[in-house]
């Protein structure tokens, strides 16, 4: 049926009607008092989502632009950087650091595994010369949640800065930037923040500023000192995506009206429901329960059946889009997002569609078995 699509990928995610309405308001000048008031309202609210009392810069970039902002302002050629890698996005963060001339030590924990704090502690004890440690809060390519509080406690004991990619977590998964000793925290608009793509949000803590100010490497559009200077007047250094700012204002209102604790609990509940459903269908989630992501669930396709064949039936016959695997997991897994503007019936729909698609590709499932398992979780049983 035309225009009947169910987008269940980990970004871009569905946008709530209230946010769409806010984004279609008339344009305002970005040097106007109206914009300054909007910017200030956003800032007061977004700091609560980030768990910080410090500045959160709203920048007109994609998420990767936000990561590049973090690197460009901290790293100079020859600096030593430690990258904690659990999948595709951890690898990308390391690549950006290398592009800026850093000497990057990588610890690869494996795709589907989480960061092992003992290994990090040993590495930091062995080489105290790191300028920055790069970590991913929620590894979207595998559906793994990393322990940022644990990593933060270790990095805080060293002179290194902790830079965190929170792109698919912030807004859906609890993070306490200040309390957990995160020095730069990055997210983007199109994941748990319930907006279209186009904004990155970059928060900077006090340990980072002297490093940023003293960094000799070139930067212009990505300059945090330039962003900070404009920010003092509730301005932005260059023309921002005004419509997305208007949408962000509305999205933050929605989150705070629901209550951040409730937002986080909702994501955890949806993840549990999906997990129990796929287990009931005899499928295997990629991540262990102890560190499975609250916002996206990765599932191995059954033996002998390509994950992308299942996705094709879902998309073409049922109008449901799941994400595929990335990198080494391509064709082996599919990923179901329950991120941002997602609720109980989205999960029921995803599971019901999965049961139908599995049947169509020749994997015998008892119809309704996964749905029932999800319903039990959602009913709190
Ligand atoms: C989506 C994502 C990114 C990349 O963001 P873009 O907006 O595509 O540049 C980076 N990190 C993580 C963890 C992501 O999920």
mmCIF file of C-alpha atoms and ligand atoms in Angstrom:
data_model
loop_
_atom_site.group_PDB
_atom_site.id
_atom_site.type_symbol
_atom_site.label_atom_id
_atom_site.label_comp_id
_atom_site.label_asym_id
_atom_site.label_seq_id
_atom_site.Cartn_x
_atom_site.Cartn_y
_atom_site.Cartn_z
ATOM 1 C CA UNK A 1 0.000 0.000 0.000
ATOM 2 C CA UNK A 2 1.273 3.432 -0.893
ATOM 3 C CA UNK A 3 2.783 5.483 1.964
ATOM 4 C CA UNK A 4 2.346 2.720 4.534
ATOM 5 C CA UNK A 5 5.881 2.100 5.704
ATOM 6 C CA UNK A 6 7.308 1.045 9.023
ATOM 7 C CA UNK A 7 10.842 2.339 9.392
ATOM 8 C CA UNK A 8 12.667 0.301 12.032
ATOM 9 C CA UNK A 9 16.283 1.123 11.348
ATOM 10 C CA UNK A 10 18.705 2.720 13.816
ATOM 11 C CA UNK A 11 18.571 6.100 12.155
ATOM 12 C CA UNK A 12 16.993 7.968 10.629
ATOM 13 C CA UNK A 13 14.101 7.100 12.936
ATOM 14 C CA UNK A 14 10.417 8.080 12.732
ATOM 15 C CA UNK A 15 9.656 11.698 13.611
ATOM 16 C CA UNK A 16 6.694 12.479 15.929
ATOM 17 C CA UNK A 17 3.872 14.658 14.510
ATOM 18 C CA UNK A 18 4.514 17.388 17.112
ATOM 19 C CA UNK A 19 8.107 17.646 15.900
ATOM 20 C CA UNK A 20 7.064 17.725 12.232
ATOM 21 C CA UNK A 21 4.604 20.520 13.067
ATOM 22 C CA UNK A 22 7.288 22.519 14.904
ATOM 23 C CA UNK A 23 9.669 22.170 11.959
ATOM 24 C CA UNK A 24 7.106 23.535 9.523
ATOM 25 C CA UNK A 25 6.772 26.823 11.350
ATOM 26 C CA UNK A 26 7.810 29.936 9.385
ATOM 27 C CA UNK A 27 11.523 30.586 9.035
ATOM 28 C CA UNK A 28 13.171 32.999 11.465
ATOM 29 C CA UNK A 29 16.453 34.843 11.079
ATOM 30 C CA UNK A 30 19.316 33.155 12.856
ATOM 31 C CA UNK A 31 20.676 36.468 14.150
ATOM 32 C CA UNK A 32 17.289 37.451 15.599
ATOM 33 C CA UNK A 33 16.143 37.609 19.204
ATOM 34 C CA UNK A 34 13.627 34.897 18.384
ATOM 35 C CA UNK A 35 16.446 32.537 17.480
ATOM 36 C CA UNK A 36 18.427 33.460 20.592
ATOM 37 C CA UNK A 37 15.383 32.672 22.752
ATOM 38 C CA UNK A 38 14.887 29.351 20.949
ATOM 39 C CA UNK A 39 18.550 28.430 21.344
ATOM 40 C CA UNK A 40 18.468 29.266 25.034
ATOM 41 C CA UNK A 41 15.293 27.205 25.633
ATOM 42 C CA UNK A 42 16.885 24.223 23.887
ATOM 43 C CA UNK A 43 20.068 24.552 25.896
ATOM 44 C CA UNK A 44 18.307 24.497 29.255
ATOM 45 C CA UNK A 45 16.520 21.312 28.305
ATOM 46 C CA UNK A 46 19.254 19.442 26.454
ATOM 47 C CA UNK A 47 21.712 19.707 29.348
ATOM 48 C CA UNK A 48 19.379 17.498 31.350
ATOM 49 C CA UNK A 49 19.432 14.871 28.597
ATOM 50 C CA UNK A 50 23.251 14.968 28.513
ATOM 51 C CA UNK A 51 23.585 15.014 32.312
ATOM 52 C CA UNK A 52 25.765 18.099 32.236
ATOM 53 C CA UNK A 53 25.812 21.657 33.520
ATOM 54 C CA UNK A 54 28.234 22.641 30.742
ATOM 55 C CA UNK A 55 27.658 23.907 27.202
ATOM 56 C CA UNK A 56 26.031 21.634 24.647
ATOM 57 C CA UNK A 57 26.770 23.005 21.169
ATOM 58 C CA UNK A 58 24.081 22.367 18.571
ATOM 59 C CA UNK A 59 25.939 22.133 15.283
ATOM 60 C CA UNK A 60 24.684 21.755 11.747
ATOM 61 C CA UNK A 61 26.472 18.496 10.915
ATOM 62 C CA UNK A 62 25.609 14.830 10.744
ATOM 63 C CA UNK A 63 26.781 12.670 13.642
ATOM 64 C CA UNK A 64 30.124 12.040 11.976
ATOM 65 C CA UNK A 65 30.614 15.809 11.777
ATOM 66 C CA UNK A 66 30.096 15.875 15.546
ATOM 67 C CA UNK A 67 32.756 13.179 15.990
ATOM 68 C CA UNK A 68 35.101 15.104 13.700
ATOM 69 C CA UNK A 69 34.481 18.240 15.784
ATOM 70 C CA UNK A 70 35.593 16.348 18.889
ATOM 71 C CA UNK A 71 38.747 15.044 17.193
ATOM 72 C CA UNK A 72 39.682 18.210 15.283
ATOM 73 C CA UNK A 73 39.680 20.263 18.473
ATOM 74 C CA UNK A 74 41.645 17.822 20.612
ATOM 75 C CA UNK A 75 44.067 15.958 18.371
ATOM 76 C CA UNK A 76 47.227 17.251 16.707
ATOM 77 C CA UNK A 77 49.501 15.210 14.436
ATOM 78 C CA UNK A 78 51.602 12.778 16.441
ATOM 79 C CA UNK A 79 49.300 12.715 19.486
ATOM 80 C CA UNK A 80 48.663 9.315 20.997
ATOM 81 C CA UNK A 81 45.039 8.212 21.112
ATOM 82 C CA UNK A 82 43.466 5.044 22.488
ATOM 83 C CA UNK A 83 40.415 3.746 20.605
ATOM 84 C CA UNK A 84 38.079 1.251 22.285
ATOM 85 C CA UNK A 85 36.406 -0.564 19.422
ATOM 86 C CA UNK A 86 33.304 -2.771 19.526
ATOM 87 C CA UNK A 87 32.131 -2.409 15.932
ATOM 88 C CA UNK A 88 31.774 -0.206 12.879
ATOM 89 C CA UNK A 89 31.301 3.121 14.649
ATOM 90 C CA UNK A 90 34.203 2.540 17.010
ATOM 91 C CA UNK A 91 36.323 1.921 13.920
ATOM 92 C CA UNK A 92 35.072 5.129 12.319
ATOM 93 C CA UNK A 93 36.013 7.207 15.389
ATOM 94 C CA UNK A 94 39.543 5.743 15.217
ATOM 95 C CA UNK A 95 39.728 6.491 11.474
ATOM 96 C CA UNK A 96 38.845 10.143 12.051
ATOM 97 C CA UNK A 97 41.608 10.425 14.660
ATOM 98 C CA UNK A 98 44.051 8.890 12.197
ATOM 99 C CA UNK A 99 42.925 11.318 9.494
ATOM 100 C CA UNK A 100 43.966 14.131 11.870
ATOM 101 C CA UNK A 101 47.409 12.600 12.259
ATOM 102 C CA UNK A 102 46.971 10.829 15.589
ATOM 103 C CA UNK A 103 48.942 7.712 16.455
ATOM 104 C CA UNK A 104 46.038 5.460 17.284
ATOM 105 C CA UNK A 105 46.288 2.392 19.526
ATOM 106 C CA UNK A 106 43.236 0.256 18.947
ATOM 107 C CA UNK A 107 41.767 -2.287 21.308
ATOM 108 C CA UNK A 108 39.310 -4.361 19.342
ATOM 109 C CA UNK A 109 36.951 -6.204 21.661
ATOM 110 C CA UNK A 110 35.194 -7.975 18.793
ATOM 111 C CA UNK A 111 31.945 -7.266 16.979
ATOM 112 C CA UNK A 112 29.157 -8.282 19.355
ATOM 113 C CA UNK A 113 31.226 -7.937 22.522
ATOM 114 C CA UNK A 114 31.431 -4.974 24.900
ATOM 115 C CA UNK A 115 34.423 -3.056 26.246
ATOM 116 C CA UNK A 116 36.249 -5.060 28.930
ATOM 117 C CA UNK A 117 37.251 -2.623 31.687
ATOM 118 C CA UNK A 118 40.146 -4.766 32.941
ATOM 119 C CA UNK A 119 41.792 -4.566 29.521
ATOM 120 C CA UNK A 120 41.311 -0.777 29.456
ATOM 121 C CA UNK A 121 42.755 -0.398 32.963
ATOM 122 C CA UNK A 122 45.850 -2.413 31.976
ATOM 123 C CA UNK A 123 46.347 -0.442 28.790
ATOM 124 C CA UNK A 124 46.055 2.919 30.575
ATOM 125 C CA UNK A 125 48.450 1.787 33.314
ATOM 126 C CA UNK A 126 51.001 0.637 30.728
ATOM 127 C CA UNK A 127 51.032 3.818 28.678
ATOM 128 C CA UNK A 128 50.089 7.055 30.388
ATOM 129 C CA UNK A 129 50.822 9.209 27.335
ATOM 130 C CA UNK A 130 47.374 9.221 25.728
ATOM 131 C CA UNK A 131 45.854 12.566 24.848
ATOM 132 C CA UNK A 132 42.418 11.069 24.319
ATOM 133 C CA UNK A 133 40.459 7.865 24.734
ATOM 134 C CA UNK A 134 37.667 7.214 22.223
ATOM 135 C CA UNK A 135 34.611 5.190 23.220
ATOM 136 C CA UNK A 136 31.187 4.362 21.812
ATOM 137 C CA UNK A 137 28.265 4.420 24.227
ATOM 138 C CA UNK A 138 25.931 2.329 22.092
ATOM 139 C CA UNK A 139 27.570 0.440 19.198
ATOM 140 C CA UNK A 140 24.813 0.635 16.603
ATOM 141 C CA UNK A 141 26.387 -1.886 14.218
ATOM 142 C CA UNK A 142 26.154 -4.702 16.769
ATOM 143 C CA UNK A 143 23.565 -3.573 19.327
ATOM 144 C CA UNK A 144 26.019 -3.469 22.197
ATOM 145 C CA UNK A 145 25.905 -1.055 25.133
ATOM 146 C CA UNK A 146 29.245 -0.074 26.671
ATOM 147 C CA UNK A 147 29.865 0.910 30.293
ATOM 148 C CA UNK A 148 30.703 4.606 29.941
ATOM 149 C CA UNK A 149 30.637 5.182 33.713
ATOM 150 C CA UNK A 150 33.243 2.432 34.129
ATOM 151 C CA UNK A 151 35.445 3.736 31.313
ATOM 152 C CA UNK A 152 35.068 7.296 32.640
ATOM 153 C CA UNK A 153 36.247 6.294 36.120
ATOM 154 C CA UNK A 154 39.435 4.835 34.608
ATOM 155 C CA UNK A 155 40.218 7.689 32.206
ATOM 156 C CA UNK A 156 39.545 10.324 34.888
ATOM 157 C CA UNK A 157 42.628 9.092 36.769
ATOM 158 C CA UNK A 158 44.824 9.996 33.782
ATOM 159 C CA UNK A 159 45.491 13.281 31.923
ATOM 160 C CA UNK A 160 43.674 11.868 28.845
ATOM 161 C CA UNK A 161 40.300 13.180 27.719
ATOM 162 C CA UNK A 162 37.391 10.793 27.269
ATOM 163 C CA UNK A 163 35.556 11.433 23.989
ATOM 164 C CA UNK A 164 32.289 9.536 23.681
ATOM 165 C CA UNK A 165 30.217 8.766 20.593
ATOM 166 C CA UNK A 166 26.709 8.735 22.023
ATOM 167 C CA UNK A 167 24.985 9.062 18.655
ATOM 168 C CA UNK A 168 22.514 6.162 18.959
ATOM 169 C CA UNK A 169 22.206 6.325 22.740
ATOM 170 C CA UNK A 170 21.740 9.865 24.038
ATOM 171 C CA UNK A 171 18.021 10.584 24.378
ATOM 172 C CA UNK A 172 17.131 6.895 24.703
ATOM 173 C CA UNK A 173 19.711 5.549 27.137
ATOM 174 C CA UNK A 174 20.771 7.178 30.385
ATOM 175 C CA UNK A 175 24.050 9.063 30.344
ATOM 176 C CA UNK A 176 25.470 11.325 33.037
ATOM 177 C CA UNK A 177 28.238 13.219 31.322
ATOM 178 C CA UNK A 178 29.530 15.118 34.365
ATOM 179 C CA UNK A 179 29.164 12.357 36.945
ATOM 180 C CA UNK A 180 30.687 9.738 34.619
ATOM 181 C CA UNK A 181 33.694 11.939 33.691
ATOM 182 C CA UNK A 182 32.965 12.250 29.986
ATOM 183 C CA UNK A 183 34.929 15.201 28.571
ATOM 184 C CA UNK A 184 33.271 15.482 25.165
ATOM 185 C CA UNK A 185 29.940 13.832 24.408
ATOM 186 C CA UNK A 186 28.554 13.713 20.877
ATOM 187 C CA UNK A 187 25.121 12.830 19.581
ATOM 188 C CA UNK A 188 23.056 13.511 16.459
ATOM 189 C CA UNK A 189 19.471 14.434 15.688
ATOM 190 C CA UNK A 190 18.241 11.405 13.733
ATOM 191 C CA UNK A 191 18.454 8.583 16.267
ATOM 192 C CA UNK A 192 16.984 8.592 19.773
ATOM 193 C CA UNK A 193 16.458 12.371 19.594
ATOM 194 C CA UNK A 194 13.461 11.830 17.254
ATOM 195 C CA UNK A 195 14.432 14.377 14.578
ATOM 196 C CA UNK A 196 15.415 14.191 10.917
ATOM 197 C CA UNK A 197 19.161 14.057 10.172
ATOM 198 C CA UNK A 198 21.162 17.284 10.155
ATOM 199 C CA UNK A 199 22.199 18.310 13.654
ATOM 200 C CA UNK A 200 25.053 17.137 15.843
ATOM 201 C CA UNK A 201 25.140 17.994 19.531
ATOM 202 C CA UNK A 202 28.541 18.253 21.155
ATOM 203 C CA UNK A 203 28.943 18.852 24.886
ATOM 204 C CA UNK A 204 32.289 19.924 26.281
ATOM 205 C CA UNK A 205 33.437 19.604 29.893
ATOM 206 C CA UNK A 206 36.005 21.695 31.820
ATOM 207 C CA UNK A 207 38.918 19.250 31.483
ATOM 208 C CA UNK A 208 38.673 19.538 27.696
ATOM 209 C CA UNK A 209 38.837 23.330 27.279
ATOM 210 C CA UNK A 210 42.547 23.903 27.986
ATOM 211 C CA UNK A 211 43.375 21.083 25.556
ATOM 212 C CA UNK A 212 41.050 22.553 22.910
ATOM 213 C CA UNK A 213 42.450 26.080 23.324
ATOM 214 C CA UNK A 214 46.017 24.795 23.200
ATOM 215 C CA UNK A 215 45.538 22.551 20.188
ATOM 216 C CA UNK A 216 47.639 23.780 17.293
ATOM 217 C CA UNK A 217 45.999 21.747 14.511
ATOM 218 C CA UNK A 218 43.934 23.672 11.952
ATOM 219 C CA UNK A 219 40.130 23.816 12.145
ATOM 220 C CA UNK A 220 37.575 26.276 10.856
ATOM 221 C CA UNK A 221 33.969 25.117 10.421
ATOM 222 C CA UNK A 222 34.599 22.547 13.165
ATOM 223 C CA UNK A 223 36.156 25.027 15.628
ATOM 224 C CA UNK A 224 34.778 24.715 19.155
ATOM 225 C CA UNK A 225 36.331 28.015 20.298
ATOM 226 C CA UNK A 226 34.396 29.709 17.444
ATOM 227 C CA UNK A 227 31.221 27.902 18.497
ATOM 228 C CA UNK A 228 31.748 28.974 22.098
ATOM 229 C CA UNK A 229 32.254 32.616 21.182
ATOM 230 C CA UNK A 230 28.930 32.777 19.330
ATOM 231 C CA UNK A 231 27.211 30.710 21.990
ATOM 232 C CA UNK A 232 27.814 33.472 24.542
ATOM 233 C CA UNK A 233 25.183 35.494 22.659
ATOM 234 C CA UNK A 234 22.907 32.459 22.049
ATOM 235 C CA UNK A 235 24.130 32.542 18.499
ATOM 236 C CA UNK A 236 25.888 30.062 16.228
ATOM 237 C CA UNK A 237 29.096 30.723 14.308
ATOM 238 C CA UNK A 238 27.545 29.922 10.902
ATOM 239 C CA UNK A 239 23.960 29.599 9.636
ATOM 240 C CA UNK A 240 22.313 26.794 11.614
ATOM 241 C CA UNK A 241 19.539 24.485 10.449
ATOM 242 C CA UNK A 242 16.826 26.687 11.943
ATOM 243 C CA UNK A 243 13.972 24.252 11.231
ATOM 244 C CA UNK A 244 15.740 21.450 13.061
ATOM 245 C CA UNK A 245 16.317 23.749 16.028
ATOM 246 C CA UNK A 246 12.541 24.318 16.108
ATOM 247 C CA UNK A 247 11.994 20.568 15.934
ATOM 248 C CA UNK A 248 14.565 19.934 18.663
ATOM 249 C CA UNK A 249 12.746 22.327 20.978
ATOM 250 C CA UNK A 250 9.564 20.246 20.515
ATOM 251 C CA UNK A 251 11.354 16.879 20.793
ATOM 252 C CA UNK A 252 12.938 17.909 24.087
ATOM 253 C CA UNK A 253 9.532 19.018 25.383
ATOM 254 C CA UNK A 254 8.187 15.552 24.575
ATOM 255 C CA UNK A 255 11.052 13.798 26.358
ATOM 256 C CA UNK A 256 10.810 15.938 29.460
ATOM 257 C CA UNK A 257 7.005 15.627 29.584
ATOM 258 C CA UNK A 258 7.360 11.836 29.527
ATOM 259 C CA UNK A 259 10.170 12.090 32.070
ATOM 260 C CA UNK A 260 13.719 11.025 31.231
ATOM 261 C CA UNK A 261 13.557 8.073 33.626
ATOM 262 C CA UNK A 262 10.428 6.869 31.822
ATOM 263 C CA UNK A 263 12.029 7.383 28.405
ATOM 264 C CA UNK A 264 14.985 5.199 29.436
ATOM 265 C CA UNK A 265 12.729 2.569 31.039
ATOM 266 C CA UNK A 266 10.600 2.439 27.876
ATOM 267 C CA UNK A 267 13.638 1.690 25.717
ATOM 268 C CA UNK A 268 14.808 -1.048 28.081
ATOM 269 C CA UNK A 269 11.331 -2.620 28.085
ATOM 270 C CA UNK A 270 11.073 -2.585 24.275
ATOM 271 C CA UNK A 271 14.529 -4.147 23.953
ATOM 272 C CA UNK A 272 13.568 -6.927 26.377
ATOM 273 C CA UNK A 273 10.356 -7.607 24.472
ATOM 274 C CA UNK A 274 12.187 -7.916 21.143
ATOM 275 C CA UNK A 275 14.835 -10.120 22.680
ATOM 276 C CA UNK A 276 12.358 -12.509 24.298
ATOM 277 C CA UNK A 277 10.420 -12.662 21.043
ATOM 278 C CA UNK A 278 13.392 -13.622 18.883
ATOM 279 C CA UNK A 279 14.533 -16.177 21.468
ATOM 280 C CA UNK A 280 11.026 -17.682 21.452
ATOM 281 C CA UNK A 281 11.322 -18.020 17.667
ATOM 282 C CA UNK A 282 14.560 -19.945 18.077
ATOM 283 C CA UNK A 283 16.776 -17.123 16.827
ATOM 284 C CA UNK A 284 19.971 -15.920 18.448
ATOM 285 C CA UNK A 285 20.623 -12.280 19.422
ATOM 286 C CA UNK A 286 24.173 -11.098 18.709
ATOM 287 C CA UNK A 287 24.760 -9.388 22.057
ATOM 288 C CA UNK A 288 24.496 -11.103 25.430
ATOM 289 C CA UNK A 289 21.652 -9.919 27.649
ATOM 290 C CA UNK A 290 23.999 -8.227 30.132
ATOM 291 C CA UNK A 291 25.180 -5.644 27.624
ATOM 292 C CA UNK A 292 22.474 -5.675 24.945
ATOM 293 C CA UNK A 293 21.520 -2.247 23.631
ATOM 294 C CA UNK A 294 18.214 -0.710 24.767
ATOM 295 C CA UNK A 295 17.779 1.035 21.392
ATOM 296 C CA UNK A 296 18.656 -1.588 18.749
ATOM 297 C CA UNK A 297 18.619 -5.398 18.731
ATOM 298 C CA UNK A 298 20.849 -7.403 16.379
ATOM 299 C CA UNK A 299 19.772 -10.913 15.512
ATOM 300 C CA UNK A 300 21.562 -13.691 13.608
ATOM 301 C CA UNK A 301 19.537 -15.000 10.719
ATOM 302 C CA UNK A 302 18.820 -18.739 10.947
ATOM 303 C CA UNK A 303 21.394 -21.211 9.605
ATOM 304 C CA UNK A 304 21.300 -21.334 5.801
ATOM 305 C CA UNK A 305 19.058 -18.278 5.392
ATOM 306 C CA UNK A 306 20.485 -14.896 4.380
ATOM 307 C CA UNK A 307 19.541 -12.012 6.649
ATOM 308 C CA UNK A 308 19.072 -9.819 3.609
ATOM 309 C CA UNK A 309 16.534 -12.289 2.114
ATOM 310 C CA UNK A 310 14.411 -11.881 5.248
ATOM 311 C CA UNK A 311 14.784 -8.103 5.017
ATOM 312 C CA UNK A 312 13.749 -8.158 1.369
ATOM 313 C CA UNK A 313 10.451 -9.915 2.154
ATOM 314 C CA UNK A 314 9.854 -7.565 5.083
ATOM 315 C CA UNK A 315 10.398 -4.525 2.916
ATOM 316 C CA UNK A 316 8.724 -5.557 -0.305
ATOM 317 C CA UNK A 317 5.774 -7.567 0.955
ATOM 318 C CA UNK A 318 5.070 -6.028 4.337
ATOM 319 C CA UNK A 319 6.418 -2.471 4.156
ATOM 320 C CA UNK A 320 8.649 -3.032 7.168
ATOM 321 C CA UNK A 321 12.298 -1.964 7.084
ATOM 322 C CA UNK A 322 14.870 -3.559 9.371
ATOM 323 C CA UNK A 323 18.558 -2.702 9.027
ATOM 324 C CA UNK A 324 21.099 -5.190 7.754
ATOM 325 C CA UNK A 325 24.535 -6.049 9.085
ATOM 326 C CA UNK A 326 27.531 -3.801 8.469
ATOM 327 C CA UNK A 327 31.115 -4.788 7.676
ATOM 328 C CA UNK A 328 31.899 -8.364 8.684
ATOM 329 C CA UNK A 329 28.266 -8.925 9.759
ATOM 330 C CA UNK A 330 26.793 -8.100 6.356
ATOM 331 C CA UNK A 331 24.218 -10.725 5.352
ATOM 332 C CA UNK A 332 24.579 -12.494 8.708
ATOM 333 C CA UNK A 333 22.409 -10.357 10.969
ATOM 334 C CA UNK A 334 19.451 -8.035 10.829
ATOM 335 C CA UNK A 335 18.906 -5.168 13.240
ATOM 336 C CA UNK A 336 15.583 -4.036 14.680
ATOM 337 C CA UNK A 337 15.570 -0.498 16.028
ATOM 338 C CA UNK A 338 13.307 0.514 18.922
ATOM 339 C CA UNK A 339 14.813 3.943 19.231
ATOM 340 C CA UNK A 340 13.294 7.353 19.848
ATOM 341 C CA UNK A 341 9.646 7.596 18.784
ATOM 342 C CA UNK A 342 8.967 3.886 19.399
ATOM 343 C CA UNK A 343 6.487 2.215 21.683
ATOM 344 C CA UNK A 344 4.942 -1.131 22.567
ATOM 345 C CA UNK A 345 2.871 -1.669 19.433
ATOM 346 C CA UNK A 346 5.856 -0.934 17.205
ATOM 347 C CA UNK A 347 7.564 -3.919 18.765
ATOM 348 C CA UNK A 348 4.499 -6.128 18.316
ATOM 349 C CA UNK A 349 4.341 -5.112 14.672
ATOM 350 C CA UNK A 350 8.052 -5.792 14.155
ATOM 351 C CA UNK A 351 7.815 -9.254 15.680
ATOM 352 C CA UNK A 352 4.593 -10.178 13.834
ATOM 353 C CA UNK A 353 6.170 -9.094 10.546
ATOM 354 C CA UNK A 354 9.336 -11.052 11.332
ATOM 355 C CA UNK A 355 7.293 -14.214 11.936
ATOM 356 C CA UNK A 356 5.585 -13.795 8.570
ATOM 357 C CA UNK A 357 8.848 -13.098 6.740
ATOM 358 C CA UNK A 358 10.587 -16.090 8.334
ATOM 359 C CA UNK A 359 7.705 -18.309 7.203
ATOM 360 C CA UNK A 360 7.967 -16.928 3.663
ATOM 361 C CA UNK A 361 11.701 -17.644 3.401
ATOM 362 C CA UNK A 362 11.229 -21.220 4.562
ATOM 363 C CA UNK A 363 12.138 -21.090 8.248
ATOM 364 C CA UNK A 364 9.292 -22.760 10.093
ATOM 365 C CA UNK A 365 8.054 -20.761 13.066
ATOM 366 C CA UNK A 366 4.924 -21.200 15.100
ATOM 367 C CA UNK A 367 3.011 -18.032 14.175
ATOM 368 C CA UNK A 368 2.263 -15.904 17.200
ATOM 369 C CA UNK A 369 4.928 -17.465 19.398
ATOM 370 C CA UNK A 370 7.242 -14.457 19.240
ATOM 371 C CA UNK A 371 4.354 -12.024 19.515
ATOM 372 C CA UNK A 372 3.142 -13.807 22.646
ATOM 373 C CA UNK A 373 6.614 -13.644 24.217
ATOM 374 C CA UNK A 374 6.775 -9.905 23.493
ATOM 375 C CA UNK A 375 3.262 -9.361 24.840
ATOM 376 C CA UNK A 376 4.195 -11.115 28.090
ATOM 377 C CA UNK A 377 7.152 -8.754 28.569
ATOM 378 C CA UNK A 378 5.091 -5.692 27.677
ATOM 379 C CA UNK A 379 2.367 -6.730 30.112
ATOM 380 C CA UNK A 380 5.003 -6.924 32.822
ATOM 381 C CA UNK A 381 4.725 -10.669 33.342
HETATM 382 C C1 LIG B 1 24.618 6.805 13.152
HETATM 383 C C2 LIG B 1 25.861 6.788 13.957
HETATM 384 C C3 LIG B 1 26.964 7.586 13.617
HETATM 385 C C4 LIG B 1 27.050 8.365 12.340
HETATM 386 O O1 LIG B 1 26.229 9.423 12.266
HETATM 387 P P1 LIG B 1 25.965 10.143 10.838
HETATM 388 O O2 LIG B 1 24.854 11.068 11.237
HETATM 389 O O3 LIG B 1 25.540 9.056 9.896
HETATM 390 O O4 LIG B 1 27.179 10.818 10.429
HETATM 391 C C5 LIG B 1 28.051 7.573 14.457
HETATM 392 N N1 LIG B 1 28.077 6.811 15.547
HETATM 393 C C6 LIG B 1 27.061 6.010 15.895
HETATM 394 C C7 LIG B 1 27.170 5.178 17.123
HETATM 395 C C8 LIG B 1 25.920 5.976 15.110
HETATM 396 O O5 LIG B 1 24.893 5.175 15.451
#
